[in-house]
Short mmCIF file of C-alpha atoms and ligand atoms in Angstrom, two decimals:
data_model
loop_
_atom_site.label_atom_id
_atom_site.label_comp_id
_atom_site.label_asym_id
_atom_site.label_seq_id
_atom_site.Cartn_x
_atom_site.Cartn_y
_atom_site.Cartn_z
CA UNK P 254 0.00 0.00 0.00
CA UNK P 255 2.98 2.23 0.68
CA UNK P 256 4.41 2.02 -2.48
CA UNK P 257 0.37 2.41 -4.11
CA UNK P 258 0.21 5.44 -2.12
CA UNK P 259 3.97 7.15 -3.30
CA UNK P 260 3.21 6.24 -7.10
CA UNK P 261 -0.05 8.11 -7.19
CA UNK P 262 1.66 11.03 -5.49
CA UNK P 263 4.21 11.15 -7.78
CA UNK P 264 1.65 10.98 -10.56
CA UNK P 265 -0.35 14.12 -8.92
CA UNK P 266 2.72 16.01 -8.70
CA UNK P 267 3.91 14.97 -12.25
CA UNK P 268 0.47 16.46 -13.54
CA UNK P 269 0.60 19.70 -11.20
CA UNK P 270 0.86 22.48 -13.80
CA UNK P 271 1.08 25.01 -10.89
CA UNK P 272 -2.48 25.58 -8.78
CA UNK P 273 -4.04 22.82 -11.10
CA UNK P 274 -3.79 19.48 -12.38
CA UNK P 275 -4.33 17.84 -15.46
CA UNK P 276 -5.79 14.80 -16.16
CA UNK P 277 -3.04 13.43 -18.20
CA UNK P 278 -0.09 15.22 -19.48
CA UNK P 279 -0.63 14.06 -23.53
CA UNK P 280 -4.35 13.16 -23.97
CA UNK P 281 -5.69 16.00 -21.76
CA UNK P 282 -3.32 19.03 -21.36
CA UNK P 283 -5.60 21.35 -19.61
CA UNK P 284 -8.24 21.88 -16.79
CA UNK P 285 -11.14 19.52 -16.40
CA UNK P 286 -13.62 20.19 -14.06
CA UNK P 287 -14.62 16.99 -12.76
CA UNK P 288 -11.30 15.79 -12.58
CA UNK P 289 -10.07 18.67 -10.38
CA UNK P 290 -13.11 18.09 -7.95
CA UNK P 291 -11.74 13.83 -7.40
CA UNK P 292 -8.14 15.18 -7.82
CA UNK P 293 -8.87 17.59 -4.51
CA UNK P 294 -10.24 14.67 -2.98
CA UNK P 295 -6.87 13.16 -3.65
CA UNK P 296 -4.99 15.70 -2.57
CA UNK P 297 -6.70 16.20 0.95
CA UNK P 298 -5.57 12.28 1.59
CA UNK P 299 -1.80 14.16 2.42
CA UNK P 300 -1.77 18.18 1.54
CA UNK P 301 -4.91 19.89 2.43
CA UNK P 302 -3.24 23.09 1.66
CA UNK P 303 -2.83 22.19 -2.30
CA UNK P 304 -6.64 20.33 -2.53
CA UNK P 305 -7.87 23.97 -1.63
CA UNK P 306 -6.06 25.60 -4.46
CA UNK P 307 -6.66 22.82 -6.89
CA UNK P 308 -11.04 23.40 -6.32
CA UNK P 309 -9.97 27.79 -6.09
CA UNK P 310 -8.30 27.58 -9.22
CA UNK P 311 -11.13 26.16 -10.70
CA UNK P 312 -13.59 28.36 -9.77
CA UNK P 313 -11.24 31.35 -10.79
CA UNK P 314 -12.73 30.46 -14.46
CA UNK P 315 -16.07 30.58 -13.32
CA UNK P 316 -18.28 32.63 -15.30
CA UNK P 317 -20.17 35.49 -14.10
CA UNK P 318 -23.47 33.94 -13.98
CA UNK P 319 -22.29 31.18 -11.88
CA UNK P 320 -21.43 28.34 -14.83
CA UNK P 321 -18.42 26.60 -14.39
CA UNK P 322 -16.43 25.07 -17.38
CA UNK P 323 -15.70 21.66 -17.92
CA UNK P 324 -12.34 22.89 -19.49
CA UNK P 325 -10.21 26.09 -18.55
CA UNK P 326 -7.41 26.14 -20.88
CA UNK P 327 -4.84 27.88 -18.83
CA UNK P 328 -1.72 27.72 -21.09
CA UNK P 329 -1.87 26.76 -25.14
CA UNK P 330 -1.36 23.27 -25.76
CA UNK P 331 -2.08 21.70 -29.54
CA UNK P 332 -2.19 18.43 -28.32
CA UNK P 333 -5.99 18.70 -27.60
CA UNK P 334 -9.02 19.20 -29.92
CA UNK P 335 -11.14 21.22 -30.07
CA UNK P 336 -8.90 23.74 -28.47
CA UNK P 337 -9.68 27.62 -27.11
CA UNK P 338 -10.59 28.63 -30.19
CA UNK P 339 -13.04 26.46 -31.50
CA UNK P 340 -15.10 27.37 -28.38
CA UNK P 341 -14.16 30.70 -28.23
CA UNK P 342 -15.72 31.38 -25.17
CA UNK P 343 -14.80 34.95 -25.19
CA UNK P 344 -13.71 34.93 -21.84
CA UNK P 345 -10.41 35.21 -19.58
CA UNK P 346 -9.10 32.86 -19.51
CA UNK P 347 -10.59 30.92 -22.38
CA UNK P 348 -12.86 27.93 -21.34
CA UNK P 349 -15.13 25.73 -22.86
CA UNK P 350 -18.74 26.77 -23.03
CA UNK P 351 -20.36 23.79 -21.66
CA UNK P 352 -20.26 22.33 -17.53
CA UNK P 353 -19.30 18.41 -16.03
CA UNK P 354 -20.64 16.88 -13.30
CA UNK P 355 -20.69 19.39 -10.38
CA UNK P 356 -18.26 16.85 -8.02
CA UNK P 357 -17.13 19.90 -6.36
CA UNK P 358 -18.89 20.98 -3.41
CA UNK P 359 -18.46 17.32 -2.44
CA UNK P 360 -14.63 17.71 -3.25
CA UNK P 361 -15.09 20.79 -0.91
CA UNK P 362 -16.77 19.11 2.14
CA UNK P 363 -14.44 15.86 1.78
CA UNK P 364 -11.18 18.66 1.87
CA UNK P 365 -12.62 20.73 4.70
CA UNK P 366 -13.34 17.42 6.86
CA UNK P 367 -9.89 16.17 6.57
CA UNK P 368 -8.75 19.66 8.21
CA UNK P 369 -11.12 21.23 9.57
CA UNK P 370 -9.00 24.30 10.72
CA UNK P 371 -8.97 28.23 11.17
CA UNK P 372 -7.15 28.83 8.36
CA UNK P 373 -9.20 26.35 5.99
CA UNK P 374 -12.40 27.84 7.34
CA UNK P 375 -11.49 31.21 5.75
CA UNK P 376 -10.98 29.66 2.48
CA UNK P 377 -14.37 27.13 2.62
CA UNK P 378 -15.98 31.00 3.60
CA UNK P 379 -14.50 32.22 0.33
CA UNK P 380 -14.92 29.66 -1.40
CA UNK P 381 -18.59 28.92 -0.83
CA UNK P 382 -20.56 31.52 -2.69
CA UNK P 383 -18.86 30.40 -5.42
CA UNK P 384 -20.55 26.93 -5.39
CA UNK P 385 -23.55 28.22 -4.11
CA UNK P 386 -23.42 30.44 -7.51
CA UNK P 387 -22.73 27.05 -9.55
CA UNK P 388 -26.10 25.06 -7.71
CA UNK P 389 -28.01 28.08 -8.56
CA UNK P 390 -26.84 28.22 -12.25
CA UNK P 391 -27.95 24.68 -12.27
CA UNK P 392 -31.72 25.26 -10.88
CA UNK P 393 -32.12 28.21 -13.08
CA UNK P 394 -30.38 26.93 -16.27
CA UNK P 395 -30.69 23.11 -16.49
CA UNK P 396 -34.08 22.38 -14.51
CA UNK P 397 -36.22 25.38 -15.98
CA UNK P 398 -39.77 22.59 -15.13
CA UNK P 399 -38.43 22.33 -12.00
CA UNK P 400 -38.35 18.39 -12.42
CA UNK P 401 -35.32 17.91 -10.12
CA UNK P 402 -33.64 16.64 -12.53
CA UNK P 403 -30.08 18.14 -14.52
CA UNK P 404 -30.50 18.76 -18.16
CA UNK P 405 -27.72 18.26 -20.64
CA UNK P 406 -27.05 19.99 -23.52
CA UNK P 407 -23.91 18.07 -24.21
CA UNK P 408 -22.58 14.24 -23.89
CA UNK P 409 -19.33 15.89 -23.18
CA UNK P 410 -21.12 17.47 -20.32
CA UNK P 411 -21.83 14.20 -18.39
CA UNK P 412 -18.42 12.87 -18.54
CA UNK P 413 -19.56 9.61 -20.06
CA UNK P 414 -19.27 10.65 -23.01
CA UNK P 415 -20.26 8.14 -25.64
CA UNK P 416 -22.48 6.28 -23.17
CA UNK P 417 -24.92 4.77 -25.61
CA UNK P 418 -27.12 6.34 -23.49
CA UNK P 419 -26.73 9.57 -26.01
CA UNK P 420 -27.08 7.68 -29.33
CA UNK P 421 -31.13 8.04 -29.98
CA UNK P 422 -31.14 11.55 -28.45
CA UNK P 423 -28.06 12.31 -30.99
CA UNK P 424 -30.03 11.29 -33.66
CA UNK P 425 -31.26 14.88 -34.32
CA UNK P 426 -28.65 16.25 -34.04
CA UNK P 427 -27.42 17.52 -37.80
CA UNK P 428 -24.00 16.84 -38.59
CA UNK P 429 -24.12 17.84 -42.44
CA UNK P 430 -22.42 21.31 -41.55
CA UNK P 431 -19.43 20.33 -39.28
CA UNK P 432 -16.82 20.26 -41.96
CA UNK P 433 -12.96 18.83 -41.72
CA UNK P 434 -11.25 18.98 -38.56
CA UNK P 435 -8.24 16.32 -37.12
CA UNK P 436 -8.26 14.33 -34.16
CA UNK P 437 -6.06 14.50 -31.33
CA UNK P 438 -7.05 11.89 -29.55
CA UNK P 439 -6.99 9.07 -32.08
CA UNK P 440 -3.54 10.01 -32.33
CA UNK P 441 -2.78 9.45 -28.90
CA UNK P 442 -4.76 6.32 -28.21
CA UNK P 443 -5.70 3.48 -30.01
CA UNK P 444 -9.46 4.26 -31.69
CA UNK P 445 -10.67 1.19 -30.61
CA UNK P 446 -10.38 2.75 -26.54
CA UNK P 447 -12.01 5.90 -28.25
CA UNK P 448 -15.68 7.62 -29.68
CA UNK P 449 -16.83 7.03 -33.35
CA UNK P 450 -16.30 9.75 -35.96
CA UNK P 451 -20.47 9.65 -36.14
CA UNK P 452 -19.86 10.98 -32.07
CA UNK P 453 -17.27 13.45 -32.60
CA UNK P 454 -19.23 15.13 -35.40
CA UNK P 455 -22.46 15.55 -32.90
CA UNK P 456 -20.06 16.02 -30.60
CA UNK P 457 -18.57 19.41 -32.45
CA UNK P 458 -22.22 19.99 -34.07
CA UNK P 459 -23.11 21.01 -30.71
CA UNK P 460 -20.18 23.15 -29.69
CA UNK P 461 -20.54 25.14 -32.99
CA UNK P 462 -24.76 25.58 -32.13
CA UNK P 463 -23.62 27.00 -28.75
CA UNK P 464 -20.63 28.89 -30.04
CA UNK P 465 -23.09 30.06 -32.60
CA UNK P 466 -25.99 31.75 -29.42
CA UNK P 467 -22.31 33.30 -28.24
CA UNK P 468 -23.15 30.79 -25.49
CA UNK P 469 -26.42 31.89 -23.93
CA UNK P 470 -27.33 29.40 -21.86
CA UNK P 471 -30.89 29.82 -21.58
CA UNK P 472 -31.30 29.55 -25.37
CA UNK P 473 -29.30 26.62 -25.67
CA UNK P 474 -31.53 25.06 -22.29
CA UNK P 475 -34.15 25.63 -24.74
CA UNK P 476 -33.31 25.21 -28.23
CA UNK P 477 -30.56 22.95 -28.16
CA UNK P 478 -31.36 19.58 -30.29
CA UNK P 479 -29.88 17.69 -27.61
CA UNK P 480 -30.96 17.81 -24.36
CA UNK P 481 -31.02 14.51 -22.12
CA UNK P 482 -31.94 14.53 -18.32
CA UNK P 483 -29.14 12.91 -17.26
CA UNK P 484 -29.23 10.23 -14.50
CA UNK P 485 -25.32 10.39 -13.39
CA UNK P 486 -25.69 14.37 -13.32
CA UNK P 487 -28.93 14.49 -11.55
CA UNK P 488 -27.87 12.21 -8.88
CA UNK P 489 -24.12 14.00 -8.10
CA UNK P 490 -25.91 17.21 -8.27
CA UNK P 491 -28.38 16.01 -5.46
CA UNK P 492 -25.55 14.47 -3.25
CA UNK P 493 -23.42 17.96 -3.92
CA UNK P 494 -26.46 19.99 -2.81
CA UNK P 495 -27.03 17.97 0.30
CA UNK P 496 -22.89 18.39 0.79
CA UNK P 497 -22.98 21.74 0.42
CA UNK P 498 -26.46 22.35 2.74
CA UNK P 499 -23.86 20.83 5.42
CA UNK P 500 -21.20 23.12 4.68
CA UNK P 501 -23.51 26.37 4.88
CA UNK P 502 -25.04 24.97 7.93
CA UNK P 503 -21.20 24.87 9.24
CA UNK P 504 -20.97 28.37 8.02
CA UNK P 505 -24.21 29.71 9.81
CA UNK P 506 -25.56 30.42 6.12
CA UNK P 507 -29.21 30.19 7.15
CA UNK P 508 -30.89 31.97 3.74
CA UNK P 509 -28.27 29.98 1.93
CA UNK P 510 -29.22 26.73 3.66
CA UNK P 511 -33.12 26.96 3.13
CA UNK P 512 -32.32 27.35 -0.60
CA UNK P 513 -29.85 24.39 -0.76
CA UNK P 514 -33.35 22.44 1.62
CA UNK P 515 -35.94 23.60 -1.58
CA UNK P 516 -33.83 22.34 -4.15
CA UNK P 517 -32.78 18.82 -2.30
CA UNK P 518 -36.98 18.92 -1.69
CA UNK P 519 -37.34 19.42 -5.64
CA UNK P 520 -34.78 16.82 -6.47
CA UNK P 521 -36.00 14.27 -3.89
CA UNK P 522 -39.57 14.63 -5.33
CA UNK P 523 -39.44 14.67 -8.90
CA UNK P 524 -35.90 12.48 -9.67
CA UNK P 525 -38.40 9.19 -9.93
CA UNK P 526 -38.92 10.56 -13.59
CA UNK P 527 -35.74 8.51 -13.98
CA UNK P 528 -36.64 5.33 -12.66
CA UNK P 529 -37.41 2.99 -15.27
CA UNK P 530 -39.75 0.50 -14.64
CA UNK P 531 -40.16 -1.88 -17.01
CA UNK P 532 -36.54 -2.07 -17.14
CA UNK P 533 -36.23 -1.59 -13.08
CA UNK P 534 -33.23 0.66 -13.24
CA UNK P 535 -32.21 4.20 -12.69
CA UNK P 536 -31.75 5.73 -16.59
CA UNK P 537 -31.36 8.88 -18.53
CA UNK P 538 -34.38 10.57 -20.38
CA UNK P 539 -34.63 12.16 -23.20
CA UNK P 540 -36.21 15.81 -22.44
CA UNK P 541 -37.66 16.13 -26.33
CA UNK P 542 -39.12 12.81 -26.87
CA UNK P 543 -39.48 11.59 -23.02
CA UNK P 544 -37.73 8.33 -23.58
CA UNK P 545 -36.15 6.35 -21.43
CA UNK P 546 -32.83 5.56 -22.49
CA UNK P 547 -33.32 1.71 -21.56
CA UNK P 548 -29.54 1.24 -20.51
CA UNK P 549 -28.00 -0.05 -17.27
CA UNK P 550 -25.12 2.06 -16.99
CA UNK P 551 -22.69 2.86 -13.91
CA UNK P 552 -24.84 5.99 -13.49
CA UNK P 553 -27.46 3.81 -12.57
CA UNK P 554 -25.72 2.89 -9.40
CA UNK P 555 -25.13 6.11 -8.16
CA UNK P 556 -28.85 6.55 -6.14
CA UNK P 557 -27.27 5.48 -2.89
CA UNK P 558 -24.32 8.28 -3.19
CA UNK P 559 -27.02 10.68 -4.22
CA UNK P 560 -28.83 9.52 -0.96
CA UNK P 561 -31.77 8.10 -2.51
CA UNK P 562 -33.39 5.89 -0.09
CA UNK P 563 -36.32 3.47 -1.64
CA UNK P 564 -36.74 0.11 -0.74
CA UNK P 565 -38.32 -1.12 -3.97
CA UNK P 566 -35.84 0.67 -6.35
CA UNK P 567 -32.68 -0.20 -4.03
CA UNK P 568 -33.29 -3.60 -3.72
CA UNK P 569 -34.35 -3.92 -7.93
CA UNK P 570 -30.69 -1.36 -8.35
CA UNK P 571 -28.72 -4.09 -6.03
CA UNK P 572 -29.95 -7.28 -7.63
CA UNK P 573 -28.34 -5.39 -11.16
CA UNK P 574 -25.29 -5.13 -8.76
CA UNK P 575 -25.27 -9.13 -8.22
CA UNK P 576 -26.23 -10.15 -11.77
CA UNK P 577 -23.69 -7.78 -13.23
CA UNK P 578 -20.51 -9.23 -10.20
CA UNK P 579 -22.27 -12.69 -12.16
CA UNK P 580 -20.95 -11.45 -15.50
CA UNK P 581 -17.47 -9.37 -15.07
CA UNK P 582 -14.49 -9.77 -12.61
CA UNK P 583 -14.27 -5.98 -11.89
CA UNK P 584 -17.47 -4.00 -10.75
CA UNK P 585 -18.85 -1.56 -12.11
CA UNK P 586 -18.65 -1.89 -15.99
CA UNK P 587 -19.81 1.72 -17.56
CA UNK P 588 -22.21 -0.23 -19.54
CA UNK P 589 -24.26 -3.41 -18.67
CA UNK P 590 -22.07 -6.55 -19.81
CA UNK P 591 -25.39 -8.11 -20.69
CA UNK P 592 -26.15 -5.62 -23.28
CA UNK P 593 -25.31 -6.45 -27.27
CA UNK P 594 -23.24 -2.63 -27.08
CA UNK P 595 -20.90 -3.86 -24.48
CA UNK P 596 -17.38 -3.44 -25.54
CA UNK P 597 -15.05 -4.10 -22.67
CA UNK P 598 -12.12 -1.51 -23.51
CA UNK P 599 -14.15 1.61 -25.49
CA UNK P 600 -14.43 3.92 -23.00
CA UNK P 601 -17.76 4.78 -21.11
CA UNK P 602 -19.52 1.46 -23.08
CA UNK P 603 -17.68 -1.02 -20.71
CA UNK P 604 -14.71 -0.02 -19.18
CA UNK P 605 -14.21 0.36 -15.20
CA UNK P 606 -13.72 4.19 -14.28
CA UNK P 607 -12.38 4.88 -10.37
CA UNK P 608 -14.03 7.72 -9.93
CA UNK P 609 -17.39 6.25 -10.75
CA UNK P 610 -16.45 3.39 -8.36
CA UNK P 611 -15.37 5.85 -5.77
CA UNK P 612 -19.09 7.09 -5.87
CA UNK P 613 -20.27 3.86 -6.51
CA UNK P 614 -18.61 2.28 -3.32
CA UNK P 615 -18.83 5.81 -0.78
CA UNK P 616 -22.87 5.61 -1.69
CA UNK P 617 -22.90 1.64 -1.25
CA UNK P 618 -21.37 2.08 1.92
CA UNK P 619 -23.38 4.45 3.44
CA UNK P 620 -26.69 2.89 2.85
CA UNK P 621 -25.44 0.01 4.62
CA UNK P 622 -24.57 -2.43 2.22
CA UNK P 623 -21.38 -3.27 3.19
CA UNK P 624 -20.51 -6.25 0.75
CA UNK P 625 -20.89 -4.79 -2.54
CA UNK P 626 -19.54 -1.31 -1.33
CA UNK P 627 -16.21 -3.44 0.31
CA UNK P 628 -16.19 -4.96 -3.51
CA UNK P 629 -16.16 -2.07 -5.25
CA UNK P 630 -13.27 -0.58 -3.11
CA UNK P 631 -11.34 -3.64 -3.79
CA UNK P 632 -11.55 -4.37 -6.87
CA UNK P 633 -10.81 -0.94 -8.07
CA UNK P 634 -7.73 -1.17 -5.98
CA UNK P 635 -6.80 -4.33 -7.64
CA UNK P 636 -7.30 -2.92 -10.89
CA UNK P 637 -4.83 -0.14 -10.21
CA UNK P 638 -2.45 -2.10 -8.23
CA UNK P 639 -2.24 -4.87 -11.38
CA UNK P 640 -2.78 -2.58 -14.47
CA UNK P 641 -1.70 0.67 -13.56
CA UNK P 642 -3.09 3.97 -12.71
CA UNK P 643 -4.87 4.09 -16.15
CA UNK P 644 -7.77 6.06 -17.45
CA UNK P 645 -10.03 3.39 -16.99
CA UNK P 646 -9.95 -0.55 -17.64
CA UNK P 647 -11.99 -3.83 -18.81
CA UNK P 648 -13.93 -5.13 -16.21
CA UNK P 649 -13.40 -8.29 -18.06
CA UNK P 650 -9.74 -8.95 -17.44
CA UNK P 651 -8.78 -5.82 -16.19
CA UNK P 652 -6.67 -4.87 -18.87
CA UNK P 653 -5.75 -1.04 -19.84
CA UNK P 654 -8.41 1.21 -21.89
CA UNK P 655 -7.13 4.70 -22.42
CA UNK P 656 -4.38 6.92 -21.14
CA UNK P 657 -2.08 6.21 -18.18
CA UNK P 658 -0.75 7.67 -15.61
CA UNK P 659 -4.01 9.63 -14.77
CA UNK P 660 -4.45 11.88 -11.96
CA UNK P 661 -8.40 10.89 -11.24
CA UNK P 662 -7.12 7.34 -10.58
CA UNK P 663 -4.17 8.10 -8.92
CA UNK P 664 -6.25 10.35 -6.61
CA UNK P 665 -9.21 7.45 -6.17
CA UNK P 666 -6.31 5.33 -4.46
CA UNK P 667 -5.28 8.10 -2.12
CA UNK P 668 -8.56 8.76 -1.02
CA UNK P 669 -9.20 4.87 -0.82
CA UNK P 670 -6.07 3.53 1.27
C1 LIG S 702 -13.01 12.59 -21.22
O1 LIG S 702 -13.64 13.64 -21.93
C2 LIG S 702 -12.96 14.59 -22.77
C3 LIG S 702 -13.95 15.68 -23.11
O2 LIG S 702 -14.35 16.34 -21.94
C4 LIG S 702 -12.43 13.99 -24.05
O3 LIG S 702 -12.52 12.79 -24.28
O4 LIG S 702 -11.86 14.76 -24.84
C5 LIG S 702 -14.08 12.01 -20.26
O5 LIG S 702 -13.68 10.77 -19.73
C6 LIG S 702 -14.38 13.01 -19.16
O6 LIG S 702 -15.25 12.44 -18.22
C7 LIG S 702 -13.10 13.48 -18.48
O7 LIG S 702 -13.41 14.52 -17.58
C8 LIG S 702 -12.06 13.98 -19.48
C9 LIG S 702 -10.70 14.24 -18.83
O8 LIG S 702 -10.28 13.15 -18.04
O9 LIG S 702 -11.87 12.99 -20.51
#
């Protein structure tokens, strides 16, 4: 474990680019916001001091209206597409114009917890009307109906990106005006671990119809061809809110704290628009047509993390949990092993991902279930501790999928050991 925990240091500080960290030196030369959030978590495990910069720097690019990007592109880099100016945010610095997963209040809470002192209270105090600004942004621009849900614009925005959870939804999106553009990322990784060109052109379709509004995000909310209610969103959104109602509670935010209580009351009431069941699992919808997508995906298993407590719908989400450990070596496949899409190494339609697990297992083990949240833990340490800290793996034999040497992993095993 000692020499687990010194090889993912090494790996944070090899990726520390001075107040941030990138995901991966080659594949991802930049900010990502969801990565930063897990790679404070990481952090926290041994210098509290640095997690606090890595979630300030962050929120240095936020926007005025609250948004946060899922990129900030700090310094040039061409090893990247689409790059600062393809977005062309407009902004300083230059970001992308779309969000992630909003991992970060929970980043914030885990940080502040592991040192809870003087001198970090001053910067949680500064620090929290920023994230209060990025919950708000949420409720006002991706729940306009008020279903509790989080509406995405993007698959780039959920992080999983070519879950086939996006491929009817993407079917209106037009790709006949994208044009030429290269790859990066083919040229750092084998395709196969990689998204079709059919998903990069929806994929860049999209960024050009929001570069095209100048990136008003209430237009896109409501004009944008794709917009999915996201299950994996929607449920780290919920858990963030209720981690960041405990952090303005700390703070003696009262007016703060009975807004973080209505939107945890919205969520908690109307998120059961995801629960399929014919299918009995938790699943993205489709906010144009108002179809399920029909997938078991590792998104489905994060109710417990969001702290979604139904006995029907947990014990239906756990049985998934036993069939799938039935079917793979390594919990939790992106994508159900059972299903004909499966591929075991092409990114989120198979492969393991720690910080899915992380969620996976911390929501697992709070409800109570102790066995499958004790599996999860393990066999994501396994994975890293045979393979590597990769990008992700095959929950089939464990074998690589994507870029190594990644700071989200590395930072998983600190927080985990
Ligand atoms: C992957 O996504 C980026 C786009 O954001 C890409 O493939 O170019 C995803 O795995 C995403 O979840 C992650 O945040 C990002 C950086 O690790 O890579």
């Amino acid at each position: 474990m000692a020499d687990l925990t010194s090889a993912a240091r090494a790996i944070l500080t090899a990726n520390d680019r001075g107040g941030y960290t990138v995901p991966n030196g080659t594949v991802y030369p930049f900010q990502w916001n969801w990565d930063s959030a897990f790679v404070a978590i990481g952090f926290a495990a041994y210098d509290v001091d640095r997690a606090w910069t890595e979630l300030e720097t962050l929120f240095r690019a936020q926007w005025a209206d609250g948004f946060v990007p899922h990129i900030v592109f700090w310094k040039d880099d061409d090893g990247y597409f689409p790059g600062p100016d393809v977005w062309a945010s407009g902004t300083d610095p230059r970001t992308s114009g779309i969000t992630q997963p909003p991992v970060a209040a929970t980043a914030a809470r885990q940080v502040w917890e592991r040192s809870p002192t003087p001198e970090y209270r001053a910067r949680l105090e500064a620090l929290f009307p920023r994230l209060m600004a990025y919950h708000r942004w949420f409720r006002d621009m991706r729940d306009p109906e008020g279903r509790g849900v989080v509406v995405t614009v993007h698959p780039w925005e959920t992080g999983r990106d070519n879950s086939p959870e996006w491929d009817a939804p993407g079917d209106l999106i037009d790709v006949s005006g994208v044009g030429d553009y290269t790859r990066r990322d083919t040229g750092h990784l084998d395709h196969k671990m990689r998204p079709t060109k059919l998903e990069y052109d929806r994929y860049l379709a999209l960024v050009q119809f929001g570069r095209a509004t100048g990136w008003d995000h209430a237009r896109i909310a409501r004009e944008s061809p794709f917009r999915v209610a996201d299950t994996g969103m929607s449920m780290i959104l919920l858990r963030a809110n209720r981690d960041l109602l405990a952090l303005a509670e700390l703070l003696g935010k009262g007016v703060e704290a009975d807004e973080l209580r209505a939107m945890i009351a919205t969520s908690e009431a109307g998120i059961g628009w995801l629960w399929n069941a014919e299918k009995q699992c938790w699943n993205s919808r489709d906010m144009i047509t108002g179809a399920h997508s029909g997938f078991v995906t590792s998104a489905s298993f994060l109710s417990f993390y969001a702290g979604i407590r139904d006995a029907g719908k947990d014990a239906a989400t756990l049985a998934h949990v036993e069939r799938i450990a039935g079917r793979v070596r390594y919990l939790m496949p992106s994508l159900d092993p059972e299903d004909p899409g499966f591929q075991m190494v092409r990114y989120w339609r198979g492969p393991v991902w720690a910080v899915v697990n992380w969620m996976i297992g911390t929501g697992l083990a709070e409800a109570g279930h102790d066995r499958w949240a004790a599996k999860v833990r393990q066999d994501t340490l396994d994975l890293i501790a045979t393979t590597g800290f990769m990008e992700a793996y095959s929950p089939v034999d464990g074998g690589a999928s994507g870029g190594d040497d990644f700071s989200w992993t590395a930072a998983i095993a600190l927080a985990w050991t």
